[in-house]
Every structure is written in C-alpha cells, then in structure tokens.
XYZ file of C-alpha atoms in Angstrom:
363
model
C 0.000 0.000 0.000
C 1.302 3.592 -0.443
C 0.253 6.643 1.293
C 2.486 5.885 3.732
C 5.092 8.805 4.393
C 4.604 10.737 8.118
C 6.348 13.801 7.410
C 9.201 15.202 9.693
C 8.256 17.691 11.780
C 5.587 18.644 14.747
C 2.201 19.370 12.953
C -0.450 22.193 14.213
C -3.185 20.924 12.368
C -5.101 18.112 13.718
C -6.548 16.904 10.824
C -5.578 17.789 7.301
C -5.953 16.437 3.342
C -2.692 15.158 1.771
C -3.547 15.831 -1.597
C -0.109 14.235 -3.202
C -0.914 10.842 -1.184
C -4.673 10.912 -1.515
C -5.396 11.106 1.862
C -6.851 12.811 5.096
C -4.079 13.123 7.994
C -4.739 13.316 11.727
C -2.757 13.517 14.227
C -4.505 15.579 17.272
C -5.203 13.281 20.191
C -8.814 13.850 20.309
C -9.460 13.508 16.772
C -7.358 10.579 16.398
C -9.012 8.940 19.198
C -12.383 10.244 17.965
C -11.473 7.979 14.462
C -9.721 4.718 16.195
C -12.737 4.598 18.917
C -15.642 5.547 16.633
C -18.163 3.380 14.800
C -17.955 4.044 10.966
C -14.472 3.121 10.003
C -13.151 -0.333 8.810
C -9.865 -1.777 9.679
C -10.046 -3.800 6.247
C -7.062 -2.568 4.269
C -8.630 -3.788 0.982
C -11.147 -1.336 1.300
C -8.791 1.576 1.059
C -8.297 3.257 -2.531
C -4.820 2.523 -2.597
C -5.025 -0.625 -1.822
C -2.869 -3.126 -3.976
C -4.777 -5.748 -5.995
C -2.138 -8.777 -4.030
C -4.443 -7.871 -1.075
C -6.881 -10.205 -2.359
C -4.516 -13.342 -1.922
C -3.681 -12.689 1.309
C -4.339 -15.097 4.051
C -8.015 -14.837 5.625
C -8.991 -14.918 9.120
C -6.743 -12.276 10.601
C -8.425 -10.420 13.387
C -6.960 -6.663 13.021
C -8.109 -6.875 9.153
C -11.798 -7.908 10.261
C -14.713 -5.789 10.446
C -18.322 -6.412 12.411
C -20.028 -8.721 11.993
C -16.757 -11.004 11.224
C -14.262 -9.291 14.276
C -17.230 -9.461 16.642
C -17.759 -12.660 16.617
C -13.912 -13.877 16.523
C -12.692 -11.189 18.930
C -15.250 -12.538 21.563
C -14.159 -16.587 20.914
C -10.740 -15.344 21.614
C -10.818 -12.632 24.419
C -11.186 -15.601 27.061
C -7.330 -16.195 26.814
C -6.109 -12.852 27.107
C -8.040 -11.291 29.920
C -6.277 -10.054 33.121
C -6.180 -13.321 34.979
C -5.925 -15.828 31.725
C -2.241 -13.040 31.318
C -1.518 -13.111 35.424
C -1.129 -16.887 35.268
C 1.863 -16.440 32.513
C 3.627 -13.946 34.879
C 6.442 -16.787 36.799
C 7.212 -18.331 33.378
C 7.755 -14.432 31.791
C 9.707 -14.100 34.976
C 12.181 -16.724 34.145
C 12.032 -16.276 29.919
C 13.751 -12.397 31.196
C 15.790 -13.892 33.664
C 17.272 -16.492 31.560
C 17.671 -13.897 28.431
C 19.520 -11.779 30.449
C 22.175 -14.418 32.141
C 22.904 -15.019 28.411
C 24.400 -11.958 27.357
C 28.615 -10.955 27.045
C 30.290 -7.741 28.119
C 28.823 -5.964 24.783
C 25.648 -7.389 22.540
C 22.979 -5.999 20.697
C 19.951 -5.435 23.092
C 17.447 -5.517 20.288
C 18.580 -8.677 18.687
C 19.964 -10.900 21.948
C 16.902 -9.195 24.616
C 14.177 -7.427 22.609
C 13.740 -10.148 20.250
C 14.113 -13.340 22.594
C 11.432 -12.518 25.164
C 8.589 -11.850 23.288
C 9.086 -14.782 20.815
C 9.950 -17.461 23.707
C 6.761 -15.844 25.050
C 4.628 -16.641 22.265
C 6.270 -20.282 21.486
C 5.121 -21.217 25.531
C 1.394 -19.399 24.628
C 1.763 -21.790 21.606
C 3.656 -24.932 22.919
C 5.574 -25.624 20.053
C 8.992 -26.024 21.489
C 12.671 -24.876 20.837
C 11.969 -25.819 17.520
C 9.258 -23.778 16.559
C 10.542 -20.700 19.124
C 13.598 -20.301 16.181
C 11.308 -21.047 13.379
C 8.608 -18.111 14.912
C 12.029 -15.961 15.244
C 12.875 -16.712 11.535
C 9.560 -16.033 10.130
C 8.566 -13.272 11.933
C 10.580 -10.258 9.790
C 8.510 -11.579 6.331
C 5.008 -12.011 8.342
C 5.696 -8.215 9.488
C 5.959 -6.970 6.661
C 1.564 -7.277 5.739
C 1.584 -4.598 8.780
C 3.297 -1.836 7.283
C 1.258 0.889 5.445
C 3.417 1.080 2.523
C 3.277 -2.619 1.468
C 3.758 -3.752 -2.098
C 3.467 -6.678 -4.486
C 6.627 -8.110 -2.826
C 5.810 -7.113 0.699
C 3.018 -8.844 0.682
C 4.001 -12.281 -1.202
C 6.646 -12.666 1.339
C 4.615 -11.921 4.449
C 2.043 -14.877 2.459
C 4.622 -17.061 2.098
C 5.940 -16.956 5.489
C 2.467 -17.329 6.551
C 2.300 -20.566 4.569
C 5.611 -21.905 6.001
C 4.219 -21.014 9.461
C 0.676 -22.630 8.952
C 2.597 -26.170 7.459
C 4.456 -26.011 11.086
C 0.922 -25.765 12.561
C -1.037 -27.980 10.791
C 0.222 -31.277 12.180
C 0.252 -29.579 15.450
C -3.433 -28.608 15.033
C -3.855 -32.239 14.316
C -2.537 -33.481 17.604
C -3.859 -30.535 19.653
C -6.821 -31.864 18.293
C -7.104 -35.029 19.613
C -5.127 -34.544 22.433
C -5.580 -30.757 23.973
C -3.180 -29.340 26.406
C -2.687 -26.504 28.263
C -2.013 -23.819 25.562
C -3.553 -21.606 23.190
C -3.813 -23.446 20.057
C -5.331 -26.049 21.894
C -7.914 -23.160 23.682
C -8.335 -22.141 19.984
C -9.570 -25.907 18.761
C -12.169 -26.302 21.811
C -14.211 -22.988 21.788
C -17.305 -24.167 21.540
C -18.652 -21.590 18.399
C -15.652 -23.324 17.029
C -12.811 -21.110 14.940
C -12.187 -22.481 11.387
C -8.424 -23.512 10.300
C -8.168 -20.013 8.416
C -9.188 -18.110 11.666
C -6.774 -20.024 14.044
C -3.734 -19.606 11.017
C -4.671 -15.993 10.804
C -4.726 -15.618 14.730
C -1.094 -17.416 14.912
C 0.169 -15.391 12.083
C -0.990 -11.952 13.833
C -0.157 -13.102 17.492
C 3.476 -13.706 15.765
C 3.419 -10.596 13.663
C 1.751 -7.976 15.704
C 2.722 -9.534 19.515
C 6.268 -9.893 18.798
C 7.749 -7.015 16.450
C 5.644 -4.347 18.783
C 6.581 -5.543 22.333
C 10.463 -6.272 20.827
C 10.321 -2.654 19.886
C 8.727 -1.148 22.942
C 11.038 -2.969 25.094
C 14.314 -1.646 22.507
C 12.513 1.590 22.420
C 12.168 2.130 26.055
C 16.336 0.923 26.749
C 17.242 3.454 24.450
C 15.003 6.340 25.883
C 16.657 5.748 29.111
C 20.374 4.883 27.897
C 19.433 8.789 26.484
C 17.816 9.807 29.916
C 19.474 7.908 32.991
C 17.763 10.338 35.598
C 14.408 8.568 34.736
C 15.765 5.098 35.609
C 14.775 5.489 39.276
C 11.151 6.332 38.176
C 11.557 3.000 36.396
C 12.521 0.804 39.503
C 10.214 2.608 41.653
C 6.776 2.034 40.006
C 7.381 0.078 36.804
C 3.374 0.044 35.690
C 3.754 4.122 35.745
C 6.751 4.131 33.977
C 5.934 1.786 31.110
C 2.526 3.244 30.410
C 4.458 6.376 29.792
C 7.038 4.578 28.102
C 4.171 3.408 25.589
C 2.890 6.913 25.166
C 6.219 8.335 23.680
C 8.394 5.502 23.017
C 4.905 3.067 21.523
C 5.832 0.795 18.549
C 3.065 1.950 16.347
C 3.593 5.208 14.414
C 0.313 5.193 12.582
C -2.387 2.941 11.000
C -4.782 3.582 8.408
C -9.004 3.424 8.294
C -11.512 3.911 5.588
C -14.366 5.952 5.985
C -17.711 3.453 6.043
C -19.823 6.986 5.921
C -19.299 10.220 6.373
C -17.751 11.850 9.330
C -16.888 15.437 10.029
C -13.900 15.792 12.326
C -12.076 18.936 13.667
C -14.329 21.037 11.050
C -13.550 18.859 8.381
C -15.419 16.515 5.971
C -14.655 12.926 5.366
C -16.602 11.345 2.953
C -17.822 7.642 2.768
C -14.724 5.351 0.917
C -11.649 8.274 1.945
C -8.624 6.758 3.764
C -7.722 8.584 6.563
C -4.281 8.466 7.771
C -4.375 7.728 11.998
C -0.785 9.228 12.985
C -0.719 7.657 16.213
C 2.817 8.071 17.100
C 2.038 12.149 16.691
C -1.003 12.281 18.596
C 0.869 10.777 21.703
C 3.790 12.426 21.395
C 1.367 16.190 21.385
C 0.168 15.428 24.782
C 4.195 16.363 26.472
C 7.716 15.163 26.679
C 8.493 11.635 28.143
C 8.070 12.376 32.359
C 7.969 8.895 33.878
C 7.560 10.516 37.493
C 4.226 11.899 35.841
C 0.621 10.623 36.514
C 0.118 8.507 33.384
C -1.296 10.550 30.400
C -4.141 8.681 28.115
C -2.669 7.299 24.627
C -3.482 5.319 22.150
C -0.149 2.599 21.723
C -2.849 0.161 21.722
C -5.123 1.651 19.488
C -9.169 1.817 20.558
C -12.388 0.955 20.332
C -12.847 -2.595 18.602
C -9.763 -2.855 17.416
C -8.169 -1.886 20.867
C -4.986 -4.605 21.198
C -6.576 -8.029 22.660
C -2.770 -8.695 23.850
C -2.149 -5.311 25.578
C -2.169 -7.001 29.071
C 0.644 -9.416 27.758
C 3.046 -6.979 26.086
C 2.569 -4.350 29.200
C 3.491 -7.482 31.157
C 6.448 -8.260 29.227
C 7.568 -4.499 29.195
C 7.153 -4.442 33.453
C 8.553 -7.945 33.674
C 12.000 -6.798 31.505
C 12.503 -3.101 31.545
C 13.540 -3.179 35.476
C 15.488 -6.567 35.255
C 17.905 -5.093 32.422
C 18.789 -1.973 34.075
C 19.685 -3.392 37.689
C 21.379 -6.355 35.934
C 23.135 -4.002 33.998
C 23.814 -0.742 36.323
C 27.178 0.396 34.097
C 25.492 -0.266 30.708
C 26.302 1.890 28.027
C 25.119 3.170 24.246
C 27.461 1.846 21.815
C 25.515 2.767 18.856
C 21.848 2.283 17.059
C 20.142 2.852 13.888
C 16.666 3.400 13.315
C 14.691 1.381 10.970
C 12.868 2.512 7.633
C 9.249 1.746 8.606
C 6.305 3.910 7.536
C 4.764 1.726 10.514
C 7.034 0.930 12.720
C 8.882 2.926 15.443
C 11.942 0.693 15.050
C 15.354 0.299 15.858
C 17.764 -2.095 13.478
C 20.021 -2.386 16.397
C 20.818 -1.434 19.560
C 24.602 -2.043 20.380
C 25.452 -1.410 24.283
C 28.177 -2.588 26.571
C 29.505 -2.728 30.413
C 27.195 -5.729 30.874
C 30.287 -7.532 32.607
C-alpha cells in the first residue's frame, strides 16, 4: 500500500488532506481517538483506494483486518485467553524467559537482537507450545510475516509476508492435528475447543498476527524504552520505583506503532472537516501521543493510544505491558554500568523501530 510517508516535523493541524498521497491526515489526540474509537471506520485494508490488488490473496482470518459482523464474533471466541487473569497466570514463566535472556548476554551485545527479540518470541512459542523448535522457526519467520503490517506494502511485501504465513501454517497444521485429539494446556489447543468453534483459516490468521503484531511491537517497545533511558538515565529510578507508571508512559512516547490507516464506512466530520464515505484517513498515532508532552515517567500517566481503541483496541495489551514491566527493570539493575554503543533506526512507515541497539559494560 502507499500513502504511507509521516512527514518530519511537529504538525499544528489536527486533521488535514494530503492531496499528493490521496489522503486525510490526523494527528490531534482527540481527533485521532475520535477515528480509532468511533463506529464508521473499517480496519479492512482492501477497502482503502490505494489498496494493492495482491491484497486479495492474502491469508483470511486475521483479526486486526476484520470488520463487524466477522471481528465481533472472533474477537469474543478469543478474548477468554487474554483477559487479566488468563495473562496473570503467565507472569512466573515471563519471569524466568527475562531472567534467563539476560544471564545469556557478554560484556557488549545488541539489546534488540539478543533481549528485545528473545522474550517476546519465547513468550509466544510457551502461549503456543511448540517447542525450541518452533521458538527459532517463529524468530525466523517473523521479519517476512511483518511486513503485511506496514502501510506502505507492495506486491513483494506482501508475497513474502504470504509465504511466510504458509511456512508457518505447514508447522501448525500437524500440530493442530494433535492438539486436536489430544488438547493441552495452551492456546492453540484453547483455539480448537471454543465451543462456536474457529475455522483452520481463523486459528492460522490468529497465529500469524499473534506472531506478527505480539512480537515485532513488544520487541520494539522494550528496545525503544532501553534506548530512551540509555538517552535519559535520571528517569531510571522512576523505572525501579513504580514500573506500571513508567511503562505506560514509556508506551505513550516511546509506543511501537507510528500510525495505521481506516476507511471511511460513511461520512464523518472531524475537527471542522469533511470525510466522505470510501476516503482513507491516515491515523498518525505516534504524533497524537507524542502532542500530549515530553516523556516524564515521574508523571501521573497521560491517556494514549499505543494500543489503538475501540474494537480494534490490542486483545494482547495485558501481555506486552506485562512483558515491558517484567523486563525493563530486570535489564537496568542487571546491567547498572550499561552503556550506548551505537543504534540505527529502521525505515518503517509503521514501525517505530530500531535495526540495532549495540550497548556494553554488561560484565
């Protein structure tokens, strides 16, 4: 998909028409809230007039594409595993997937690649239960199945993220087979026994997003956050002394997400502006957090939309906050003399992404 540039710079307008890309922009808090929590938008990036004809081949069933009555029904078969206490009960084994991370690294490493990465993904292959073996195939798989997130996608983009899919779903399918027959204690297996029952493509597309969406945004939150701080070591101590605080502000200004997109399902007029049925508006996410005030993590926590809102809000917000509380702390009293070697920032019109994250005085 194009339309996909967010343009250097602080913006005063809240919401504005891109005529060169086609589409409206906004990026004040209330009006980009007003979009992501409002009824009359889809999610469905095929509806959006830029939208790339490969669209149409791309794997089914994959709940942040969905739209009511489709998403209603799925998101409510699948919000049983990732309420507050279903997330609670994963805490210990988070616990020691940080802990053992951590007790793995040298003197000097790269904290997005040998911490960022690891947790999230070993995460995932103990929601899944598919081993050592499938925690480095998720790990391989997961850079091609992110790329059907980002707002620029093309042709290519999009065959890889399928074909990665593919790979991922001929992993799965003999372990669908077995979970099947013989259910344990995980969520694929939670998947096969709701009793409105999810078809193959629903539980594939769920696995593909969980891996997508759940790891690349919680590895860069968690990347995001050590660099912020690495930047900014008098906020550390707000860090240790209420973590929840802390992250939920780390989220606001440090989030993963820089924007997303939505098509108008009818008309809307927002901040004096009309939107007319089929526009694509242009949710600058990233922007509209960042307007509310400078990182503060001694601050009561500000709203913000890292998670997004409404129906689409993130059904795994509980487990990537978890994961951010869990890890942030750990690294820096591990690591009291670590230091920024060097990073790089990563060329995502989605994404607010590092490539690396090189630090040292770990030993």
């Amino acid at each position: 998909m194009r339309a996909e540039t967010a343009g250097a710079g602080a913006r005063t307008e809240p919401v504005r028409w891109d005529e060169e890309q086609g589409v409206w922009q906004v990026s004040g808090f209330a009006e980009a809230s007003a979009v992501l929590r409002g009824e009359g938008w889809s999610s469905d990036p095929r509806r959006l007039p830029f939208a790339p004809p490969e669209l149409a081949d791309f794997p089914q069933g994959v709940l942040l594409f969905m739209d009511p009555p489709d998403h209603t029904r799925m998101r409510r078969l699948l919000s049983p595993a990732f309420t507050p206490r279903a997330v609670e009960s994963l805490r210990p084994r988070v616990v020691d997937i940080v802990e053992a991370v951590l007790r793995g690294l040298d003197d000097e490493t790269d904290l997005l690649r040998d911490v960022a990465y690891l947790i999230p993904v070993a995460v995932i292959a103990e929601l899944l239960d598919v081993g050592d073996e499938g925690a480095a195939l998720l790990l391989e798989l997961t850079p091609e199945l992110v790329r059907m997130l980002e707002t620029d996608a093309g042709a290519a983009d999009l065959m890889a993220a399928a074909t990665a899919a593919t790979e991922l779903m001929l992993f799965l399918t003999p372990l669908l087979a077995e979970r099947r027959g013989r259910p344990g204690d995980d969520f694929i297996s939670a998947m096969l026994a709701v009793p409105d029952g999810l078809s193959l493509d629903e539980i594939a597309g769920t696995c593909v997003l969980l891996l997508a969406a759940g790891h690349e945004t919680t590895a860069n939150l968690i990347a995001n956050s050590v660099l912020a701080l690495l930047r900014d070591p008098a906020q550390r101590d707000l860090l240790q002394a209420d973590p929840r605080r802390a992250v939920e502000e780390l989220l606001r200004v440090e989030g993963p997400i820089k924007q997303v997109f939505r098509a108008a399902l009818s008309d809307h007029e927002i901040a004096g502006h009309r939107i007319r049925a089929g526009e694509a508006v242009q949710v600058r996410i990233r922007e509209a957090n960042r307007s509310l005030g400078p990182l503060d993590l001694g601050r009561e926590p500000l709203p913000h939309l890292a998670f997004g809102g409404g129906m689409h809000y993130c059904l795994g917000a509980a487990l990537a906050r978890m994961e951010a509380i869990e890890a942030l702390p750990r690294i820096f009293t591990r690591f009291p003399r670590m230091t920024l070697r060097d990073h790089g920032r990563r060329e995502s019109a989605t994404f607010h992404a590092l490539t690396n994250l090189r630090v040292s005085g770990l030993r």
